[in-house]
Amino acid sequence: MNDQKLELLIGHLLRIGVTLAALVVFAGGVLYLHQSRGPRPDYSSFHGEAQALRSPSGILKSLPSGNSNALIQVGLLLLIATPIARVIFAAIGFSLERDWFYTAVSLIVLSILLYSLLADH
Amino acid sequence: MQSPCSGVDPCMLICAFMSTTEFSTWVFLSSVLAGLLGSLTGLGGGVVIVPVLTLLFHVDIRYAIGASLVSVIATSSGAAAAYVREGFSNIRIGMFLEIATTLGALLGAYLTAIISTHAIGIVFGLVLLYSAYASFRTHPHSVRRTPNPLALRLKLQGSYPGPNGEEAYVAQHVPAGLSLMFLAGTLSGLLGIGSGAVKVLAMDHAMRLPFKVSTTTSNFMIGVTAAASAGIYLSRGYIPPGLAMPVMLGVLLGSLVGSRILMKADVKTLRLIFATVIVLLGIEMIYNSVAGRL
């Protein structure tokens, strides 16, 4: 596998990830507009999103209750996951090429991304 | 742009009485336009949608940057396949520099909680003005092939399809490039944008990479950089699903249409018009921040 082939594969992977994420967000959006009652949410003053929708585990827990907000967040998580998948695939590609320096570089970037997503900030 | 929210006071009144569906529709349509504008100017949808959300829809800037950031990931990842096919992007250079951009993005995302919204607004306005200027800067084509020992050790080199066949290049000024990338990442995390303009500055001007290689590699890096601050934004509650939904779908649609137009038409005049819009948004952003309205 050469660099160009690897990049093309990753490029297609990203496009599939984004399409999937957009479809889930769209489905969540339809449900959201259908469920919405009363005045629209006020975004003019910051109070932060509901605690349950702030972490991957919380979002997945709220999903079975048919919460449209949770479904949209699942789509957004899929979206955030696409660049992370890209870095994972790059790491695998570099290790197949036995380029250990760039395998390490990819793993450093990956750990920064996972720290951001999984740690409680 | 037609919007029910063009004045300050009447807007507050109209927006307050909008239903969720009406509000989402207006945000969606504005996001399509922002994505279109961002793609045609090459600046990305984020730099346009944040001022639109804050100035027109009176959305708190933290919600605006949260919604914008997810749209940035969508456009970057969605366009990646097309860029790779052209054979210009350099995955090694991109990955190496991503260490700097992702660390910067973490710092930027932390700073959003410390810095006042006025200050964020002013920095945003300045970045808009710089981006508009940068989209018209000429690119001195002095690609360096002088062997740079550090760059060669790190394999920061490559070749790309030039007008006279395959042309080789080697990166220069690696530490300067890394520092600028750290800055680009910080701005991205602080403002919820891709900061493509600063990334291109780092690769094109500091590291002396060919312009095409810089722009395509930058696009590839934007998604990863944005993902590094997205996790922090999410856990801080900056990403409200009801707002992120129309923004993400709208910007994605707008930028896809924009990239189709780019392939077919000469967009010089359009670029000039849009750069003017971006300058006006930048001035408006700074003015409103100084006046304490953001």
Short mmCIF file of C-alpha atoms in Angstrom, two decimals:
data_model
loop_
_atom_site.label_atom_id
_atom_site.label_comp_id
_atom_site.label_asym_id
_atom_site.label_seq_id
_atom_site.Cartn_x
_atom_site.Cartn_y
_atom_site.Cartn_z
CA MET A 1 0.00 0.00 0.00
CA ASN A 2 1.48 3.39 -0.93
CA ASP A 3 0.70 6.81 0.52
CA GLN A 4 -1.60 7.82 -2.30
CA LYS A 5 -3.74 4.68 -2.03
CA LEU A 6 -3.89 4.99 1.73
CA GLU A 7 -5.01 8.61 1.49
CA LEU A 8 -7.70 7.80 -1.08
CA LEU A 9 -9.04 5.04 1.14
CA ILE A 10 -9.11 7.42 4.11
CA GLY A 11 -10.76 10.11 1.98
CA HIS A 12 -13.61 7.77 1.06
CA LEU A 13 -13.93 6.64 4.65
CA LEU A 14 -14.32 10.25 5.75
CA ARG A 15 -17.00 10.90 3.16
CA ILE A 16 -18.99 7.85 4.30
CA GLY A 17 -18.64 8.97 7.92
CA VAL A 18 -19.89 12.48 7.12
CA THR A 19 -22.83 11.17 5.06
CA LEU A 20 -23.85 8.82 7.86
CA ALA A 21 -23.52 11.61 10.46
CA ALA A 22 -25.58 14.01 8.31
CA LEU A 23 -28.34 11.40 7.88
CA VAL A 24 -28.55 10.76 11.63
CA VAL A 25 -28.55 14.51 12.39
CA PHE A 26 -31.26 14.99 9.75
CA ALA A 27 -33.42 12.22 11.23
CA GLY A 28 -32.91 13.70 14.68
CA GLY A 29 -33.81 17.14 13.30
CA VAL A 30 -37.10 15.92 11.81
CA LEU A 31 -37.98 14.30 15.14
CA TYR A 32 -36.86 17.44 17.00
CA LEU A 33 -39.09 19.76 14.98
CA HIS A 34 -41.96 17.30 15.33
CA GLN A 35 -41.55 17.12 19.11
CA SER A 36 -41.00 20.84 19.67
CA ARG A 37 -43.75 22.63 21.56
CA GLY A 38 -44.04 26.14 22.93
CA PRO A 39 -41.46 28.91 22.55
CA ARG A 40 -38.17 28.15 20.84
CA PRO A 41 -35.08 27.58 22.98
CA ASP A 42 -33.33 30.77 23.99
CA TYR A 43 -29.70 30.85 22.90
CA SER A 44 -29.08 34.53 23.70
CA SER A 45 -27.71 33.83 27.16
CA PHE A 46 -25.36 30.99 27.89
CA HIS A 47 -26.44 28.34 30.37
CA GLY A 48 -24.83 25.26 28.85
CA GLU A 49 -26.43 22.22 27.33
CA ALA A 50 -28.22 19.66 29.55
CA GLN A 51 -25.71 17.60 31.53
CA ALA A 52 -26.94 14.32 30.04
CA LEU A 53 -26.08 15.51 26.51
CA ARG A 54 -22.52 16.53 27.32
CA SER A 55 -20.71 13.21 27.17
CA PRO A 56 -20.68 10.24 24.78
CA SER A 57 -21.94 7.90 27.54
CA GLY A 58 -24.71 10.29 28.63
CA ILE A 59 -25.87 10.76 25.03
CA LEU A 60 -26.08 7.01 24.43
CA LYS A 61 -28.02 6.57 27.69
CA SER A 62 -30.60 9.24 26.70
CA LEU A 63 -31.12 7.72 23.27
CA PRO A 64 -33.54 4.84 24.10
CA SER A 65 -36.07 7.31 25.57
CA GLY A 66 -36.69 8.67 22.06
CA ASN A 67 -35.06 11.99 22.90
CA SER A 68 -34.58 13.84 19.57
CA ASN A 69 -31.78 15.95 21.06
CA ALA A 70 -29.90 12.76 21.93
CA LEU A 71 -30.33 11.48 18.36
CA ILE A 72 -28.86 14.71 16.94
CA GLN A 73 -25.95 14.43 19.39
CA VAL A 74 -25.33 10.84 18.23
CA GLY A 75 -25.00 12.19 14.68
CA LEU A 76 -22.59 14.86 15.91
CA LEU A 77 -20.57 12.20 17.78
CA LEU A 78 -20.34 10.20 14.54
CA LEU A 79 -19.09 13.37 12.89
CA ILE A 80 -16.44 13.95 15.57
CA ALA A 81 -15.47 10.29 15.19
CA THR A 82 -14.63 10.59 11.46
CA PRO A 83 -11.38 12.56 11.85
CA ILE A 84 -10.48 10.28 14.77
CA ALA A 85 -11.00 7.25 12.51
CA ARG A 86 -8.85 9.00 9.94
CA VAL A 87 -5.95 9.22 12.40
CA ILE A 88 -6.40 5.56 13.41
CA PHE A 89 -6.29 4.44 9.77
CA ALA A 90 -3.22 6.58 9.15
CA ALA A 91 -1.51 4.92 12.13
CA ILE A 92 -2.34 1.47 10.74
CA GLY A 93 -1.17 2.51 7.26
CA PHE A 94 2.15 3.85 8.55
CA SER A 95 2.76 0.71 10.60
CA LEU A 96 2.09 -1.46 7.51
CA GLU A 97 4.75 0.62 5.74
CA ARG A 98 6.98 -0.01 8.79
CA ASP A 99 7.36 3.74 9.25
CA TRP A 100 7.54 3.65 13.04
CA PHE A 101 8.24 7.35 13.43
CA TYR A 102 5.00 8.31 11.72
CA THR A 103 3.10 5.52 13.46
CA ALA A 104 4.19 7.17 16.73
CA VAL A 105 3.25 10.65 15.44
CA SER A 106 -0.25 9.37 14.56
CA LEU A 107 -0.65 7.75 17.97
CA ILE A 108 0.31 11.01 19.73
CA VAL A 109 -2.35 12.88 17.72
CA LEU A 110 -4.84 10.09 18.47
CA SER A 111 -4.21 10.29 22.21
CA ILE A 112 -4.78 14.07 22.18
CA LEU A 113 -8.12 13.55 20.37
CA LEU A 114 -9.25 10.80 22.75
CA TYR A 115 -8.25 12.87 25.76
CA SER A 116 -10.47 15.71 24.49
CA LEU A 117 -13.45 13.46 23.81
CA LEU A 118 -13.34 11.13 26.81
CA ALA A 119 -11.95 13.21 29.70
CA ASP A 120 -14.35 15.27 31.78
CA HIS A 121 -13.55 18.95 31.25
CA MET B 1 -29.17 38.76 3.27
CA GLN B 2 -32.86 38.67 4.02
CA SER B 3 -33.46 37.86 7.62
CA PRO B 4 -36.11 38.78 10.12
CA CYS B 5 -33.35 39.81 12.44
CA SER B 6 -31.72 42.76 10.68
CA GLY B 7 -32.23 45.45 13.30
CA VAL B 8 -31.23 45.22 16.91
CA ASP B 9 -34.48 45.87 18.77
CA PRO B 10 -37.09 44.67 16.25
CA CYS B 11 -35.06 41.51 15.93
CA MET B 12 -35.15 40.69 19.59
CA LEU B 13 -38.91 41.07 19.32
CA ILE B 14 -39.40 38.99 16.17
CA CYS B 15 -36.88 36.31 17.13
CA ALA B 16 -38.49 35.92 20.52
CA PHE B 17 -41.83 35.11 18.90
CA MET B 18 -40.45 32.76 16.26
CA SER B 19 -41.44 29.14 16.58
CA THR B 20 -38.75 26.49 16.77
CA THR B 21 -39.44 25.49 13.17
CA GLU B 22 -39.22 29.08 11.88
CA PHE B 23 -36.03 29.73 13.81
CA SER B 24 -34.44 26.48 12.61
CA THR B 25 -35.42 27.26 9.00
CA TRP B 26 -33.85 30.73 9.11
CA VAL B 27 -30.69 29.37 10.73
CA PHE B 28 -30.55 26.59 8.12
CA LEU B 29 -30.90 29.02 5.17
CA SER B 30 -28.26 31.35 6.62
CA SER B 31 -25.96 28.38 7.12
CA VAL B 32 -26.35 27.31 3.49
CA LEU B 33 -25.32 30.81 2.46
CA ALA B 34 -22.42 30.80 4.94
CA GLY B 35 -21.22 27.44 3.62
CA LEU B 36 -21.44 28.72 0.04
CA LEU B 37 -19.56 31.90 0.90
CA GLY B 38 -16.96 30.03 2.92
CA SER B 39 -16.31 27.56 0.15
CA LEU B 40 -16.09 30.15 -2.63
CA THR B 41 -13.67 32.35 -0.69
CA GLY B 42 -11.74 29.32 0.53
CA LEU B 43 -12.11 30.50 4.12
CA GLY B 44 -14.52 27.81 5.33
CA GLY B 45 -18.07 28.14 6.63
CA GLY B 46 -17.09 28.72 10.27
CA VAL B 47 -15.77 32.25 9.86
CA VAL B 48 -19.09 33.28 8.28
CA ILE B 49 -21.66 31.44 10.39
CA VAL B 50 -20.36 32.62 13.80
CA PRO B 51 -20.86 36.35 13.04
CA VAL B 52 -24.21 35.58 11.39
CA LEU B 53 -25.46 33.69 14.45
CA THR B 54 -24.21 36.27 16.94
CA LEU B 55 -25.01 39.47 15.02
CA LEU B 56 -28.28 38.50 13.31
CA PHE B 57 -29.76 35.84 15.56
CA HIS B 58 -28.32 37.13 18.87
CA VAL B 59 -26.99 33.73 19.79
CA ASP B 60 -24.44 33.72 22.63
CA ILE B 61 -20.98 33.43 21.05
CA ARG B 62 -20.20 30.20 22.96
CA TYR B 63 -23.21 28.45 21.42
CA ALA B 64 -22.30 29.95 18.03
CA ILE B 65 -18.71 28.65 18.09
CA GLY B 66 -19.92 25.24 19.29
CA ALA B 67 -22.39 24.88 16.42
CA SER B 68 -19.84 26.27 13.96
CA LEU B 69 -17.11 23.85 15.03
CA VAL B 70 -19.16 20.76 14.15
CA SER B 71 -19.92 22.25 10.72
CA VAL B 72 -16.16 22.77 10.25
CA ILE B 73 -15.53 19.05 10.82
CA ALA B 74 -18.29 18.19 8.35
CA THR B 75 -16.93 20.34 5.52
CA SER B 76 -13.33 19.30 6.03
CA SER B 77 -14.08 15.56 6.11
CA GLY B 78 -16.66 15.81 3.30
CA ALA B 79 -14.19 17.44 0.92
CA ALA B 80 -11.20 15.24 1.82
CA ALA B 81 -11.79 12.53 -0.82
CA ALA B 82 -11.88 15.09 -3.63
CA TYR B 83 -8.65 16.74 -2.48
CA VAL B 84 -6.76 13.49 -2.12
CA ARG B 85 -7.64 12.44 -5.66
CA GLU B 86 -5.85 15.52 -7.02
CA GLY B 87 -2.64 14.20 -5.47
CA PHE B 88 -1.52 17.40 -3.77
CA SER B 89 -2.05 16.75 -0.08
CA ASN B 90 0.83 15.38 1.98
CA ILE B 91 -0.32 13.02 4.72
CA ARG B 92 3.04 12.99 6.57
CA ILE B 93 3.42 16.75 6.72
CA GLY B 94 -0.26 17.00 7.74
CA MET B 95 0.04 14.42 10.52
CA PHE B 96 3.29 15.87 11.86
CA LEU B 97 1.84 19.39 12.06
CA GLU B 98 -1.37 18.08 13.62
CA ILE B 99 0.56 17.48 16.86
CA ALA B 100 0.89 21.27 17.06
CA THR B 101 -2.64 22.11 15.88
CA THR B 102 -4.41 19.65 18.21
CA LEU B 103 -2.39 20.82 21.25
CA GLY B 104 -3.23 24.41 20.26
CA ALA B 105 -6.89 23.43 19.89
CA LEU B 106 -6.96 22.07 23.45
CA LEU B 107 -5.49 25.35 24.72
CA GLY B 108 -7.97 27.40 22.64
CA ALA B 109 -10.96 25.41 23.91
CA TYR B 110 -9.79 25.92 27.50
CA LEU B 111 -9.35 29.66 26.86
CA THR B 112 -13.00 30.07 25.77
CA ALA B 113 -14.02 29.51 29.40
CA ILE B 114 -11.55 32.07 30.75
CA ILE B 115 -11.65 34.90 28.20
CA SER B 116 -14.65 37.26 28.14
CA THR B 117 -17.09 37.05 25.22
CA HIS B 118 -16.18 40.63 24.24
CA ALA B 119 -12.53 39.66 23.86
CA ILE B 120 -13.46 36.56 21.86
CA GLY B 121 -15.58 38.80 19.60
CA ILE B 122 -12.68 41.20 19.02
CA VAL B 123 -10.21 38.39 18.23
CA PHE B 124 -12.82 36.92 15.90
CA GLY B 125 -13.23 40.24 14.08
CA LEU B 126 -9.46 40.57 13.62
CA VAL B 127 -9.22 37.01 12.26
CA LEU B 128 -12.03 37.84 9.79
CA LEU B 129 -10.14 40.92 8.58
CA TYR B 130 -6.90 38.96 8.25
CA SER B 131 -8.67 36.10 6.42
CA ALA B 132 -10.20 38.50 3.90
CA TYR B 133 -6.77 40.03 3.30
CA ALA B 134 -5.13 36.61 3.05
CA SER B 135 -7.60 35.39 0.43
CA PHE B 136 -6.20 38.03 -1.93
CA ARG B 137 -2.52 37.77 -1.10
CA THR B 138 -0.36 36.74 -3.98
CA HIS B 139 1.73 33.65 -3.58
CA PRO B 140 5.38 34.12 -4.43
CA HIS B 141 6.25 30.85 -6.03
CA SER B 142 9.66 30.16 -4.69
CA VAL B 143 9.37 26.53 -3.72
CA ARG B 144 12.57 25.48 -2.03
CA ARG B 145 14.33 22.26 -2.80
CA THR B 146 17.40 23.04 -0.71
CA PRO B 147 17.91 20.07 1.55
CA ASN B 148 16.86 21.07 5.05
CA PRO B 149 18.44 18.51 7.42
CA LEU B 150 15.65 18.63 10.02
CA ALA B 151 12.89 18.39 7.41
CA LEU B 152 14.63 15.46 5.70
CA ARG B 153 15.05 13.62 9.00
CA LEU B 154 11.31 14.08 9.62
CA LYS B 155 10.47 13.15 6.01
CA LEU B 156 8.73 16.48 5.47
CA GLN B 157 9.09 16.26 1.73
CA GLY B 158 7.19 15.06 -1.27
CA SER B 159 6.34 15.67 -4.87
CA TYR B 160 3.25 16.92 -6.62
CA PRO B 161 1.92 17.06 -10.18
CA GLY B 162 3.19 20.44 -11.41
CA PRO B 163 2.77 22.05 -14.84
CA ASN B 164 6.06 20.44 -16.02
CA GLY B 165 5.52 17.01 -14.55
CA GLU B 166 6.22 15.73 -11.04
CA GLU B 167 7.94 18.38 -8.91
CA ALA B 168 9.76 17.65 -5.67
CA TYR B 169 9.73 19.86 -2.58
CA VAL B 170 11.25 19.89 0.90
CA ALA B 171 9.84 21.84 3.85
CA GLN B 172 11.84 24.77 5.25
CA HIS B 173 11.74 26.51 8.65
CA VAL B 174 10.13 23.61 10.51
CA PRO B 175 10.09 25.26 13.99
CA ALA B 176 8.44 28.41 12.59
CA GLY B 177 5.85 26.27 10.80
CA LEU B 178 5.11 24.33 13.99
CA SER B 179 4.69 27.54 16.01
CA LEU B 180 2.28 29.02 13.48
CA MET B 181 0.34 25.73 13.46
CA PHE B 182 0.06 25.89 17.24
CA LEU B 183 -1.39 29.41 16.83
CA ALA B 184 -3.78 28.17 14.13
CA GLY B 185 -4.96 25.40 16.45
CA THR B 186 -5.46 27.83 19.35
CA LEU B 187 -7.55 30.16 17.17
CA SER B 188 -9.54 27.18 15.92
CA GLY B 189 -10.32 26.04 19.47
CA LEU B 190 -11.03 29.56 20.70
CA LEU B 191 -13.26 30.66 17.83
CA GLY B 192 -14.81 27.44 16.52
CA ILE B 193 -13.34 27.94 13.05
CA GLY B 194 -11.02 25.92 10.82
CA SER B 195 -8.43 28.74 10.69
CA GLY B 196 -7.39 27.59 7.23
CA ALA B 197 -5.90 31.02 6.51
CA VAL B 198 -3.31 30.67 9.30
CA LYS B 199 -2.59 27.02 8.40
CA VAL B 200 -1.88 28.03 4.81
CA LEU B 201 0.31 30.89 6.09
CA ALA B 202 2.37 28.36 8.07
CA MET B 203 2.87 25.97 5.17
CA ASP B 204 2.97 28.39 2.25
CA HIS B 205 5.00 31.25 3.71
CA ALA B 206 7.01 29.74 6.58
CA MET B 207 7.63 26.21 5.33
CA ARG B 208 7.72 27.26 1.68
CA LEU B 209 5.58 24.39 0.47
CA PRO B 210 3.86 24.70 -2.91
CA PHE B 211 0.58 26.60 -2.60
CA LYS B 212 -1.59 23.71 -3.81
CA VAL B 213 0.06 21.35 -1.33
CA SER B 214 -0.51 23.90 1.46
CA THR B 215 -4.21 24.45 0.77
CA THR B 216 -5.15 20.79 0.32
CA THR B 217 -3.10 19.57 3.28
CA SER B 218 -4.61 22.38 5.36
CA ASN B 219 -8.13 21.23 4.48
CA PHE B 220 -7.21 17.71 5.51
CA MET B 221 -5.89 18.97 8.86
CA ILE B 222 -8.87 21.18 9.69
CA GLY B 223 -11.17 18.27 10.64
CA VAL B 224 -8.64 16.68 12.99
CA THR B 225 -7.85 20.05 14.62
CA ALA B 226 -11.55 20.78 15.12
CA ALA B 227 -12.17 17.30 16.58
CA ALA B 228 -9.56 18.10 19.25
CA SER B 229 -11.64 20.96 20.63
CA ALA B 230 -15.04 19.38 19.89
CA GLY B 231 -14.76 16.98 22.85
CA ILE B 232 -14.08 19.85 25.25
CA TYR B 233 -16.91 21.93 23.73
CA LEU B 234 -19.28 19.00 24.13
CA SER B 235 -18.47 18.39 27.78
CA ARG B 236 -18.75 22.13 28.52
CA GLY B 237 -22.25 22.22 26.98
CA TYR B 238 -21.27 24.49 24.04
CA ILE B 239 -22.97 22.25 21.49
CA PRO B 240 -26.76 22.61 21.68
CA PRO B 241 -28.32 19.99 19.35
CA GLY B 242 -31.24 22.21 18.31
CA LEU B 243 -28.84 24.85 16.99
CA ALA B 244 -26.04 22.59 15.74
CA MET B 245 -28.52 20.58 13.63
CA PRO B 246 -29.55 23.34 11.13
CA VAL B 247 -26.02 24.83 11.17
CA MET B 248 -24.24 21.56 10.38
CA LEU B 249 -26.69 20.48 7.67
CA GLY B 250 -26.82 23.97 6.14
CA VAL B 251 -23.08 24.66 6.05
CA LEU B 252 -22.42 21.18 4.64
CA LEU B 253 -24.97 21.66 1.85
CA GLY B 254 -23.72 25.18 1.08
CA SER B 255 -20.09 24.14 0.85
CA LEU B 256 -20.89 21.14 -1.37
CA VAL B 257 -22.74 23.46 -3.79
CA GLY B 258 -19.88 25.95 -3.50
CA SER B 259 -17.23 23.41 -4.47
CA ARG B 260 -19.31 22.43 -7.55
CA ILE B 261 -19.48 26.09 -8.60
CA LEU B 262 -15.73 26.47 -8.03
CA MET B 263 -15.00 23.64 -10.45
CA LYS B 264 -17.04 25.24 -13.23
CA ALA B 265 -16.92 28.99 -12.96
CA ASP B 266 -14.33 31.73 -12.71
CA VAL B 267 -15.16 33.22 -9.35
CA LYS B 268 -12.93 36.32 -9.28
CA THR B 269 -15.81 38.80 -9.05
CA LEU B 270 -17.70 36.63 -6.58
CA ARG B 271 -14.59 36.43 -4.43
CA LEU B 272 -14.27 40.20 -4.39
CA ILE B 273 -17.90 40.62 -3.32
CA PHE B 274 -17.60 37.96 -0.64
CA ALA B 275 -14.32 39.30 0.71
CA THR B 276 -16.10 42.65 1.11
CA VAL B 277 -18.89 40.91 3.05
CA ILE B 278 -16.29 39.29 5.31
CA VAL B 279 -14.55 42.62 5.97
CA LEU B 280 -17.93 44.14 6.91
CA LEU B 281 -18.71 41.21 9.22
CA GLY B 282 -15.27 41.64 10.84
CA ILE B 283 -15.82 45.36 11.47
CA GLU B 284 -19.34 44.69 12.79
CA MET B 285 -17.98 41.98 15.11
CA ILE B 286 -15.29 44.28 16.55
CA TYR B 287 -17.73 47.21 16.85
CA ASN B 288 -20.33 45.14 18.69
CA SER B 289 -17.75 43.60 20.99
CA VAL B 290 -16.29 46.99 21.92
CA ALA B 291 -19.82 48.36 22.43
CA GLY B 292 -20.40 45.45 24.82
CA ARG B 293 -23.21 43.87 22.84
CA LEU B 294 -21.61 40.47 22.34
#
